[in-house]
Amino acid sequence: MLTPYKHEPFTDFSIESNRKRLESELEKIERKLGGTYDLLIDGEKVLTEEKITSINPGKKEEIVGYVAKANQEHAEKAVQAANQAFQTWRYTNAIDRANILIRAAAIIRRRKSEFTALLIKEAGKPWNEADADIAEGIDFMEYYARQMIELDKGKEINSRPGEYNRYLYTPSGVAVTIPPWNFAFAIMVGTTVAPLVTGNTVILKPASATPVIAAEFVDVLLEAGIPDGVINFLPGSGSEVGDYLVDHPKIALITFTGSREVGTRLYERAAAVNENQFHLKRTIVEMGGKDTVVVDNEADIDIAVDAIVTSAFGFSGQKCSAGSRAVVHEDVYDEVLERVVKRTKELTVGETTTPDVNMGPVIDQAAFNKIMNYIEIGKAEGKLMTGGEGDDSKGYFIQPTIFANLDVEARIMQEEIFGPVVAFAKAKDFDHALEIANNSEYGLTGAVITNNREKINKASREFHVGNLYFNRNCTGAIVGYHPFGGFKMSGTDSKAGGPDYLALHMLAKTISESY
Ligand code: NAD
């Protein structure tokens, strides 16, 4: 019997022993950097001539690892293997599958500092963010294991005299998992283990910027007892391997998290019925955000300042939930802006080698260029209050940047920047603030800072986002506490880490027996 689910605690790095443990892991990881990682197809490790090179974005010259790069031939073999393995895996006991997740979670917990150190190197995360990312991965495994045991009982439906009715869930088939790099551990783990525990077999195509941590996790799944062919590891290019997998007639389920551009394209492709395909593909597509922190005139300004800074600059704004817009009531606009600017100027930026670095690099050169381009656009559209500068000589560093006095329709108020940039807009009153907040094609997260109960009620009804927070930041959803997923162009609202998530990976079956 499993204990009730509780989320994994975060590590307090002000405690010397915790700090020392991670320092020592970082040293150990440095000695291990530059290793080679294979594909995994049907339980066999496969090396390829061509490799993906994973680098430390905070220190470009440091190579984290070389990862084998799959082509379409490998993809075809992986689909065949996963399809074959599905024929037995689908009939395994849900408790046995759940136990694999519990074992994998235990292994990760034991090696938590090592995984945290690897994430610091591969994604450039600050210590606390890397620690939270690993904790979230553990949470997904613990939570979904318990959810699966419940789901396996099916749901109550009615029977009547002479007829016994059941409503059960059955696995879908071969799943393709396509995660992003920004929660290189948590989302990769969550979107891999959810299809696995529900009895599907998986082909994991990791994000090309962070394939090493995914390779290490696949080894943990093997150690936890996952059978051959049930998990297949297939790093490769989106256009070559990604499209091939999405189009493949034997794929039943695609779980994608990433940008609106790639997600909508994938959604459309997956809808096509190709030759020899005898089912419609299920898609879970979670995409970007343009998330807003609304500050009312009846608000605690300390909380507002903290919420804006945390939401905008945590992990350099590279979260789908990042608060990239601050919409502030005109009565308190100047005060909030001034205090946010002051706090932002105190943030430290650099390679995340110690726990006191607030902001690390952005992920790569393309991200650096894109964000710097948006900063130029912002200079034309609003008033630069602080930041605005970048340095990509050693790593991809961008100063936390604030623009003020934006028009609601400005590009930096509408487009996802995915970097450390926040735009301030002034609202006439609370209704106007909500109107501005809803004026976006995205609908992922939002926060409202107010002490007025009626305004809380109004925003609860009218602020159209999948994850709405009051009197706190709009980032940092916790598995089992804040099921996560967005409305509108933010995706299919699958609510990862929530009670409905696993059922999306299964087919509900009604069984009716007369007697
Ligand atoms: P991306 O869309 O560039 O890539 C996502 C994944 O898709 C990667 O693994 C990539 O290799 C793969 N891919 C690219 N082309 C493909 C193709 N043709 N076929 C199949 N796969 C392909 O996104 P990213 O830069 O990795 O991540 C950042 C984006 O993710 C942001 O927009 C962010 O808001 C979003 N995101 C959303 C959520 C959420 O829960 N809604 C969570 C995290 C990140």
Coordinates of C-alpha atoms and ligand atoms in Angstrom, one line a residue:
M1 CA 0.0 0.0 0.0
L2 CA 1.5 3.4 -1.0
T3 CA 1.5 6.3 1.4
P4 CA -0.6 9.3 0.3
Y5 CA 1.1 11.5 -2.3
K6 CA 3.1 14.5 -1.0
H7 CA 5.3 16.7 -3.1
E8 CA 9.0 16.4 -2.9
P9 CA 10.5 19.0 -0.6
F10 CA 12.9 21.7 -2.0
T11 CA 16.5 21.8 -0.9
D12 CA 17.6 24.6 1.3
F13 CA 21.0 25.7 0.0
S14 CA 21.5 28.1 2.9
I15 CA 22.3 24.9 4.9
E16 CA 26.0 24.2 4.5
S17 CA 25.7 20.4 4.1
N18 CA 23.3 20.8 1.2
R19 CA 25.5 23.4 -0.5
K20 CA 28.6 21.2 0.0
R21 CA 26.8 18.1 -1.5
L22 CA 25.9 20.0 -4.7
E23 CA 29.3 21.6 -5.0
S24 CA 30.9 18.2 -4.8
E25 CA 28.5 16.8 -7.4
L26 CA 29.3 19.7 -9.7
E27 CA 32.9 18.9 -9.4
K28 CA 32.3 15.2 -10.1
I29 CA 30.1 16.1 -13.1
E30 CA 32.9 18.2 -14.5
R31 CA 35.1 15.1 -14.6
K32 CA 32.4 13.2 -16.5
L33 CA 31.5 15.8 -19.1
G34 CA 31.9 15.1 -22.7
G35 CA 30.7 11.5 -22.6
T36 CA 28.9 9.7 -25.3
Y37 CA 25.2 8.6 -25.1
D38 CA 23.5 6.0 -27.3
L39 CA 20.1 5.6 -28.8
L40 CA 18.0 2.9 -27.2
I41 CA 15.9 0.7 -29.5
D42 CA 14.2 -2.5 -28.3
G43 CA 16.6 -2.6 -25.3
E44 CA 19.7 -2.3 -27.5
K45 CA 22.0 0.6 -27.2
V46 CA 22.8 2.0 -30.7
L47 CA 25.7 4.3 -31.5
T48 CA 25.5 6.5 -34.6
E49 CA 28.2 8.3 -36.6
E50 CA 26.4 11.6 -36.4
K51 CA 25.9 13.2 -32.9
I52 CA 24.1 16.0 -31.2
T53 CA 26.5 18.0 -29.1
S54 CA 25.1 19.3 -25.9
I55 CA 26.8 22.3 -24.4
N56 CA 26.7 24.3 -21.2
P57 CA 24.8 27.5 -22.2
G58 CA 26.6 29.4 -19.4
K59 CA 30.1 28.4 -20.7
K60 CA 29.8 27.6 -24.4
E61 CA 33.2 25.9 -24.6
E62 CA 32.1 23.2 -22.1
I63 CA 30.6 20.2 -23.8
V64 CA 28.2 18.3 -21.6
G65 CA 28.0 15.3 -23.9
Y66 CA 27.7 13.8 -27.4
V67 CA 24.4 12.1 -28.0
A68 CA 23.7 9.7 -30.8
K69 CA 21.4 11.1 -33.5
A70 CA 18.7 9.0 -35.0
N71 CA 17.6 8.9 -38.6
Q72 CA 14.4 7.6 -40.2
E73 CA 15.7 4.0 -40.3
H74 CA 16.2 4.1 -36.5
A75 CA 12.7 5.7 -36.1
E76 CA 11.1 2.9 -38.1
K77 CA 12.9 0.2 -36.0
A78 CA 11.8 2.0 -32.8
V79 CA 8.2 2.1 -33.9
Q80 CA 8.3 -1.6 -34.8
A81 CA 9.9 -2.5 -31.4
A82 CA 7.5 -0.3 -29.5
N83 CA 4.5 -1.9 -31.3
Q84 CA 5.8 -5.4 -30.6
A85 CA 6.4 -4.6 -26.9
F86 CA 2.9 -3.1 -26.7
Q87 CA 1.4 -6.5 -27.3
T88 CA 2.6 -7.7 -23.9
W89 CA 3.1 -4.4 -21.9
R90 CA -0.6 -3.5 -22.4
Y91 CA -1.7 -6.5 -20.4
T92 CA 0.7 -6.0 -17.5
N93 CA -0.7 -5.3 -14.1
A94 CA -1.2 -1.6 -13.4
I95 CA 0.4 -2.1 -9.9
D96 CA 3.6 -3.6 -11.5
R97 CA 3.8 -0.6 -13.9
A98 CA 3.2 1.8 -11.1
N99 CA 6.0 0.1 -9.1
I100 CA 8.5 0.8 -11.8
L101 CA 7.7 4.5 -11.4
I102 CA 8.1 4.3 -7.7
R103 CA 11.4 2.6 -8.0
A104 CA 12.6 5.1 -10.6
A105 CA 11.6 7.9 -8.3
A106 CA 13.5 6.3 -5.5
I107 CA 16.6 6.1 -7.7
I108 CA 16.4 9.7 -8.7
R109 CA 15.8 10.8 -5.1
R110 CA 19.0 8.9 -4.1
R111 CA 20.9 10.6 -7.0
K112 CA 19.1 14.0 -6.7
S113 CA 22.2 16.1 -6.3
E114 CA 23.8 14.4 -9.3
F115 CA 20.8 15.1 -11.5
T116 CA 20.6 18.7 -10.2
A117 CA 24.2 19.3 -11.0
L118 CA 23.7 17.9 -14.5
L119 CA 20.7 20.1 -15.1
I120 CA 22.7 23.2 -13.9
K121 CA 25.3 22.3 -16.5
E122 CA 23.1 21.4 -19.4
A123 CA 20.3 23.9 -19.0
G124 CA 22.1 26.7 -17.1
K125 CA 19.5 26.7 -14.4
P126 CA 20.1 28.5 -11.1
W127 CA 20.5 26.0 -8.2
N128 CA 17.0 26.5 -6.7
E129 CA 15.4 26.2 -10.2
A130 CA 17.3 23.0 -11.0
D131 CA 16.5 21.5 -7.7
A132 CA 12.8 22.3 -8.2
D133 CA 12.9 20.8 -11.7
I134 CA 14.3 17.5 -10.4
A135 CA 11.7 17.5 -7.5
E136 CA 8.9 17.9 -10.0
G137 CA 10.1 15.0 -12.0
I138 CA 10.0 12.8 -8.9
D139 CA 6.6 14.2 -8.1
F140 CA 5.2 13.2 -11.6
M141 CA 6.4 9.6 -11.0
E142 CA 5.0 9.4 -7.5
Y143 CA 1.7 11.1 -8.4
Y144 CA 1.0 9.2 -11.6
A145 CA 1.9 5.8 -10.0
R146 CA -0.9 6.4 -7.4
Q147 CA -3.3 7.8 -10.0
M148 CA -2.8 4.7 -12.2
I149 CA -3.7 2.4 -9.4
E150 CA -6.9 4.3 -8.9
L151 CA -7.7 4.6 -12.7
D152 CA -7.2 0.9 -13.1
K153 CA -10.4 0.3 -11.1
G154 CA -12.4 2.1 -13.8
K155 CA -15.3 4.4 -13.0
E156 CA -18.7 3.7 -11.5
I157 CA -21.6 3.3 -14.0
N158 CA -25.0 1.8 -13.5
S159 CA -26.0 -1.8 -13.9
R160 CA -29.6 -3.1 -13.9
P161 CA -31.2 -6.5 -13.2
G162 CA -30.0 -8.9 -15.9
E163 CA -27.2 -6.7 -17.0
Y164 CA -23.7 -6.0 -15.5
N165 CA -21.9 -2.9 -16.8
R166 CA -18.3 -1.9 -16.4
Y167 CA -16.4 1.2 -17.5
L168 CA -12.7 0.5 -17.7
Y169 CA -9.6 2.2 -19.2
T170 CA -7.4 0.4 -21.7
P171 CA -4.0 1.6 -23.2
S172 CA -3.9 3.4 -26.5
G173 CA -0.8 2.0 -28.3
V174 CA 2.6 3.4 -29.2
A175 CA 3.2 6.9 -27.9
V176 CA 5.7 9.5 -29.1
T177 CA 6.9 11.9 -26.4
I178 CA 8.3 15.3 -27.5
P179 CA 9.3 17.5 -24.6
P180 CA 10.9 21.0 -24.5
W181 CA 14.3 21.9 -23.1
N182 CA 13.1 24.4 -20.5
F183 CA 12.0 21.8 -17.9
A184 CA 14.5 19.4 -19.3
F185 CA 13.9 16.9 -16.5
A186 CA 10.4 17.5 -15.1
I187 CA 8.4 17.7 -18.3
M188 CA 10.5 15.1 -20.1
V189 CA 9.9 12.7 -17.2
G190 CA 6.2 13.5 -16.8
T191 CA 5.4 13.2 -20.5
T192 CA 7.4 9.9 -20.7
V193 CA 6.1 8.1 -17.6
A194 CA 2.4 9.1 -18.0
P195 CA 2.1 7.0 -21.3
L196 CA 4.2 4.2 -19.8
V197 CA 2.3 3.8 -16.6
T198 CA -1.0 3.7 -18.5
G199 CA 0.3 0.7 -20.5
N200 CA 1.5 2.4 -23.7
T201 CA 4.9 1.9 -25.1
V202 CA 7.0 5.1 -25.7
I203 CA 9.4 6.6 -28.2
L204 CA 11.1 9.5 -26.4
K205 CA 12.5 12.2 -28.7
P206 CA 14.2 14.6 -26.3
A207 CA 14.8 18.3 -27.0
S208 CA 18.1 18.7 -28.8
A209 CA 19.5 21.3 -26.3
T210 CA 19.1 18.9 -23.4
P211 CA 19.4 15.3 -24.5
V212 CA 22.0 14.2 -21.9
I213 CA 19.7 14.4 -18.9
A214 CA 17.1 12.5 -20.8
A215 CA 19.6 9.8 -21.7
E216 CA 20.5 9.5 -18.0
F217 CA 16.8 9.2 -17.1
V218 CA 16.2 6.4 -19.6
D219 CA 19.0 4.5 -17.9
V220 CA 17.2 5.0 -14.6
L221 CA 14.0 3.5 -16.1
L222 CA 16.0 0.5 -17.3
E223 CA 17.5 0.1 -13.8
A224 CA 13.9 0.3 -12.4
G225 CA 12.9 -2.7 -14.5
I226 CA 11.3 -1.4 -17.7
P227 CA 11.2 -4.2 -20.3
D228 CA 12.9 -4.0 -23.7
G229 CA 11.1 -2.1 -26.3
V230 CA 8.7 -0.4 -23.8
I231 CA 10.9 2.7 -23.7
N232 CA 12.9 3.7 -26.8
F233 CA 15.2 6.7 -26.8
L234 CA 15.5 8.5 -30.1
P235 CA 17.2 11.9 -30.1
G236 CA 17.1 13.4 -33.6
S237 CA 16.1 16.4 -35.7
G238 CA 12.5 17.5 -35.5
S239 CA 12.1 17.8 -39.3
E240 CA 13.6 14.3 -40.0
V241 CA 12.7 12.0 -37.1
G242 CA 10.0 14.2 -35.5
D243 CA 7.9 14.4 -38.6
Y244 CA 8.4 10.8 -39.5
L245 CA 7.2 9.7 -36.1
V246 CA 4.2 12.1 -36.0
D247 CA 3.1 10.8 -39.5
H248 CA 3.6 7.1 -38.8
P249 CA 0.4 5.1 -39.0
K250 CA 1.3 2.9 -36.1
I251 CA 1.6 5.8 -33.6
A252 CA -1.5 6.1 -31.4
L253 CA -0.6 9.0 -29.2
I254 CA 1.6 12.1 -29.4
T255 CA 2.4 14.1 -26.3
F256 CA 4.1 17.3 -27.2
T257 CA 5.2 20.3 -25.1
G258 CA 6.8 23.2 -26.9
S259 CA 6.2 26.3 -29.0
R260 CA 3.0 27.4 -30.6
E261 CA 4.7 27.2 -34.0
V262 CA 5.9 23.6 -33.8
G263 CA 2.8 22.5 -31.8
T264 CA 0.2 23.7 -34.2
R265 CA 2.0 22.2 -37.1
L266 CA 2.3 18.9 -35.3
Y267 CA -1.4 19.0 -34.4
E268 CA -2.4 19.4 -38.0
R269 CA -0.1 16.7 -39.2
A270 CA -1.3 14.3 -36.6
A271 CA -4.9 14.8 -37.7
A272 CA -4.1 13.3 -41.2
V273 CA -5.0 9.6 -41.6
N274 CA -2.2 8.0 -43.5
E275 CA -2.0 4.7 -45.4
N276 CA -2.5 1.6 -43.2
Q277 CA -3.6 3.7 -40.3
F278 CA -6.7 2.3 -38.6
H279 CA -7.3 4.8 -35.9
L280 CA -7.3 8.6 -35.2
K281 CA -4.2 9.8 -33.3
R282 CA -4.7 11.3 -29.9
T283 CA -2.7 14.4 -29.3
I284 CA -1.7 16.2 -26.1
V285 CA -0.2 19.5 -27.3
E286 CA 0.9 22.0 -24.7
M287 CA 2.3 25.3 -26.0
G288 CA 3.4 28.8 -25.1
G289 CA 2.2 31.6 -22.9
K290 CA 2.0 35.4 -22.6
D291 CA 1.2 35.5 -18.9
T292 CA 0.2 38.5 -16.9
V293 CA 0.5 39.7 -13.3
V294 CA -2.4 42.1 -12.6
V295 CA -1.8 44.5 -9.7
D296 CA -4.9 46.2 -8.3
N297 CA -4.9 49.5 -6.3
E298 CA -6.2 47.5 -3.3
A299 CA -3.1 45.3 -3.2
D300 CA -0.2 44.6 -0.9
I301 CA 2.6 46.2 -2.9
D302 CA 5.4 44.1 -1.4
I303 CA 3.6 41.0 -2.7
A304 CA 3.1 42.6 -6.1
V305 CA 6.7 43.5 -6.5
D306 CA 7.8 40.0 -5.4
A307 CA 5.3 38.4 -7.7
I308 CA 6.3 40.4 -10.8
V309 CA 10.1 39.9 -10.3
T310 CA 9.8 36.2 -9.5
S311 CA 7.4 35.5 -12.4
A312 CA 9.4 37.5 -15.0
F313 CA 13.0 36.5 -14.2
G314 CA 12.9 33.0 -12.7
F315 CA 15.0 30.9 -15.0
S316 CA 15.6 34.0 -17.1
G317 CA 12.0 34.2 -18.2
Q318 CA 12.3 30.8 -20.0
K319 CA 9.1 29.3 -18.6
C320 CA 5.8 29.0 -20.4
S321 CA 4.3 30.4 -17.2
A322 CA 6.7 33.4 -17.0
G323 CA 4.9 36.6 -16.2
S324 CA 6.1 38.7 -19.1
R325 CA 3.4 41.3 -18.7
A326 CA 2.6 43.4 -15.6
V327 CA -0.7 45.2 -15.8
V328 CA -0.9 47.7 -13.0
H329 CA -3.7 50.0 -11.7
E330 CA -2.9 53.6 -12.5
D331 CA -3.1 54.6 -8.8
V332 CA -0.1 52.4 -7.9
Y333 CA 1.6 52.1 -11.3
D334 CA 4.5 54.4 -10.6
E335 CA 5.2 53.0 -7.2
V336 CA 5.1 49.3 -8.4
L337 CA 7.2 50.1 -11.4
E338 CA 9.9 51.9 -9.4
R339 CA 10.1 49.2 -6.8
V340 CA 10.3 46.4 -9.4
V341 CA 13.1 48.2 -11.2
K342 CA 15.0 48.6 -8.0
R343 CA 14.6 44.9 -7.1
T344 CA 15.5 43.9 -10.6
K345 CA 18.8 45.9 -10.6
E346 CA 19.8 43.8 -7.5
L347 CA 19.5 40.5 -9.4
T348 CA 22.8 38.8 -10.2
V349 CA 23.4 37.3 -13.7
G350 CA 26.1 34.8 -14.5
E351 CA 27.1 31.2 -14.8
T352 CA 25.2 29.3 -12.1
T353 CA 28.2 27.9 -10.3
T354 CA 27.0 29.0 -6.9
P355 CA 23.6 29.2 -5.2
D356 CA 23.6 33.0 -5.0
V357 CA 23.4 33.6 -8.8
N358 CA 19.8 34.7 -9.5
M359 CA 19.8 34.4 -13.2
G360 CA 21.8 32.1 -15.5
P361 CA 22.1 32.2 -19.3
V362 CA 19.4 31.7 -22.0
I363 CA 19.5 28.3 -23.7
D364 CA 21.4 28.9 -26.9
Q365 CA 22.5 31.4 -29.6
A366 CA 19.1 31.3 -31.4
A367 CA 17.3 32.2 -28.2
F368 CA 19.9 34.9 -27.4
N369 CA 19.4 36.5 -30.9
K370 CA 15.6 36.2 -30.7
I371 CA 15.4 37.8 -27.3
M372 CA 17.9 40.6 -28.2
N373 CA 15.8 41.3 -31.2
Y374 CA 12.7 41.6 -29.0
I375 CA 14.6 44.0 -26.8
E376 CA 15.2 46.2 -29.9
I377 CA 11.5 46.1 -30.7
G378 CA 10.8 47.0 -27.0
K379 CA 13.0 50.0 -27.2
A380 CA 10.9 51.3 -30.1
E381 CA 7.6 50.4 -28.4
G382 CA 8.1 51.4 -24.8
K383 CA 10.5 53.0 -22.3
L384 CA 13.5 50.9 -21.3
M385 CA 13.7 51.1 -17.5
T386 CA 16.6 48.7 -16.9
G387 CA 18.6 45.9 -18.6
G388 CA 18.5 45.7 -22.3
E389 CA 22.0 44.4 -22.7
G390 CA 23.3 41.0 -23.6
D391 CA 26.7 39.3 -23.7
D392 CA 27.2 36.1 -25.7
S393 CA 31.0 36.0 -25.6
K394 CA 31.3 33.2 -23.0
G395 CA 27.7 32.1 -22.4
Y396 CA 24.3 33.5 -23.5
F397 CA 23.7 36.1 -20.8
I398 CA 21.0 38.8 -21.0
Q399 CA 20.3 41.3 -18.3
P400 CA 16.8 41.3 -16.7
T401 CA 15.0 43.9 -18.8
I402 CA 11.9 46.0 -18.0
F403 CA 10.0 48.1 -20.4
A404 CA 7.3 50.6 -19.3
N405 CA 4.3 52.4 -20.7
L406 CA 3.4 49.8 -23.3
D407 CA 0.4 49.9 -25.6
V408 CA -1.7 46.8 -25.1
E409 CA -1.3 45.9 -28.8
A410 CA 2.5 46.3 -28.8
R411 CA 4.4 43.3 -30.0
I412 CA 6.2 42.8 -26.7
M413 CA 2.8 42.8 -25.0
Q414 CA 1.5 40.1 -27.4
E415 CA 4.3 37.8 -28.5
E416 CA 6.0 35.2 -26.4
I417 CA 9.6 36.3 -25.9
F418 CA 10.7 33.5 -23.7
G419 CA 13.5 35.5 -22.1
P420 CA 14.1 37.9 -19.2
V421 CA 11.9 40.7 -20.4
V422 CA 8.8 42.1 -18.8
A423 CA 6.5 44.8 -20.2
F424 CA 4.5 47.2 -18.0
A425 CA 1.1 48.5 -19.0
K426 CA -1.2 50.9 -17.1
A427 CA -4.8 50.1 -16.4
K428 CA -7.6 52.6 -15.6
D429 CA -9.3 50.3 -13.2
F430 CA -9.6 46.6 -12.3
D431 CA -12.0 45.8 -15.2
H432 CA -9.6 47.4 -17.6
A433 CA -6.7 45.4 -16.1
L434 CA -8.6 42.2 -16.7
E435 CA -9.5 43.2 -20.2
I436 CA -5.8 43.8 -21.0
A437 CA -4.9 40.5 -19.4
N438 CA -7.4 38.6 -21.5
N439 CA -6.2 40.4 -24.7
S440 CA -3.9 37.6 -25.8
E441 CA -4.1 34.6 -28.0
Y442 CA -2.6 32.7 -25.2
G443 CA -4.3 31.6 -21.9
L444 CA -1.8 29.7 -19.8
T445 CA -1.2 31.4 -16.4
G446 CA -2.0 34.6 -14.7
A447 CA -1.8 36.2 -11.3
V448 CA -3.9 38.9 -9.6
I449 CA -2.7 40.8 -6.6
T450 CA -5.6 42.3 -4.7
N451 CA -7.1 42.3 -1.2
N452 CA -10.6 42.8 -2.5
R453 CA -12.8 39.6 -2.3
E454 CA -15.2 40.8 -5.0
K455 CA -12.4 41.4 -7.4
I456 CA -11.0 37.9 -6.6
N457 CA -14.4 36.5 -7.5
K458 CA -14.6 38.5 -10.7
A459 CA -11.1 37.5 -11.8
S460 CA -11.9 33.8 -11.0
R461 CA -14.8 34.0 -13.4
E462 CA -13.4 36.2 -16.1
F463 CA -9.6 35.9 -16.3
H464 CA -9.4 33.2 -19.0
V465 CA -6.3 31.2 -18.2
G466 CA -5.7 27.6 -17.3
N467 CA -3.8 28.4 -14.1
L468 CA -4.9 31.4 -12.1
Y469 CA -3.1 32.5 -8.9
F470 CA -4.0 35.1 -6.4
N471 CA -1.6 37.1 -4.3
R472 CA 1.5 35.3 -5.5
N473 CA 3.6 34.7 -8.6
C474 CA 2.2 33.0 -11.7
T475 CA 5.0 30.4 -12.0
G476 CA 5.9 27.3 -10.0
A477 CA 3.0 24.9 -10.4
I478 CA 3.4 21.8 -8.2
V479 CA 2.3 18.3 -9.3
G480 CA -0.9 17.2 -7.5
Y481 CA -1.5 20.7 -6.2
H482 CA -1.7 22.9 -9.3
P483 CA -2.6 20.7 -12.3
F484 CA -1.1 22.6 -15.2
G485 CA -2.2 23.4 -18.7
G486 CA -3.5 26.3 -20.7
F487 CA -6.5 27.6 -22.7
K488 CA -6.6 29.2 -26.2
M489 CA -3.3 28.9 -28.1
S490 CA -1.6 27.6 -25.0
G491 CA -2.7 24.2 -25.9
T492 CA -5.1 21.3 -25.2
D493 CA -5.4 22.0 -21.5
S494 CA -4.3 18.5 -20.5
K495 CA -3.6 19.5 -16.9
A496 CA -0.4 17.7 -16.3
G497 CA 0.0 16.6 -12.7
G498 CA -3.8 16.6 -12.3
P499 CA -6.5 14.0 -11.7
D500 CA -7.7 13.9 -15.4
Y501 CA -4.3 13.6 -17.0
L502 CA -3.7 9.9 -17.2
A503 CA -7.1 9.1 -18.7
L504 CA -6.0 11.2 -21.8
H505 CA -3.5 8.4 -22.5
M506 CA -6.1 5.7 -22.5
L507 CA -9.2 4.6 -24.2
A508 CA -12.3 4.2 -22.1
K509 CA -14.1 0.9 -22.7
T510 CA -17.7 0.1 -21.7
I511 CA -18.3 -3.6 -21.1
S512 CA -21.9 -4.7 -20.8
E513 CA -22.8 -8.3 -19.9
S514 CA -26.3 -9.8 -19.9
Y515 CA -27.0 -12.6 -17.5
Ligands
NAD1 P1 10.0 23.8 -29.6 O1 8.7 23.9 -30.1 O2 11.1 24.5 -30.4 O3 10.5 22.3 -29.4 C1 9.8 21.4 -28.6 C2 10.1 20.0 -29.0 O4 9.6 19.8 -30.3 C3 11.6 19.7 -29.0 O5 11.8 18.4 -28.5 C4 11.9 19.8 -30.5 O6 13.1 19.0 -30.8 C5 10.7 19.2 -31.1 N1 10.4 19.4 -32.5 C6 10.8 20.5 -33.3 N2 10.4 20.3 -34.5 C7 9.7 19.2 -34.6 C8 9.0 18.5 -35.6 N3 8.9 18.9 -36.8 N4 8.4 17.3 -35.3 C9 8.4 16.8 -34.0 N5 9.1 17.5 -33.0 C10 9.7 18.6 -33.3 O7 10.0 24.4 -28.1 P2 11.2 24.6 -27.1 O8 12.0 25.8 -27.5 O9 11.8 23.3 -26.8 O10 10.4 25.0 -25.8 C11 9.9 26.3 -25.5 C12 8.4 26.4 -25.8 O11 7.7 25.5 -25.0 C13 7.9 27.8 -25.3 O12 7.0 28.2 -26.3 C14 7.2 27.4 -24.0 O13 6.1 28.3 -23.7 C15 6.7 26.1 -24.3 N6 6.4 25.3 -23.1 C16 5.1 25.1 -22.8 C17 4.7 24.4 -21.6 C18 3.3 24.1 -21.3 O14 3.1 23.3 -20.4 N7 2.3 24.7 -21.9 C19 5.7 24.0 -20.8 C20 7.1 24.2 -21.1 C21 7.4 24.9 -22.3

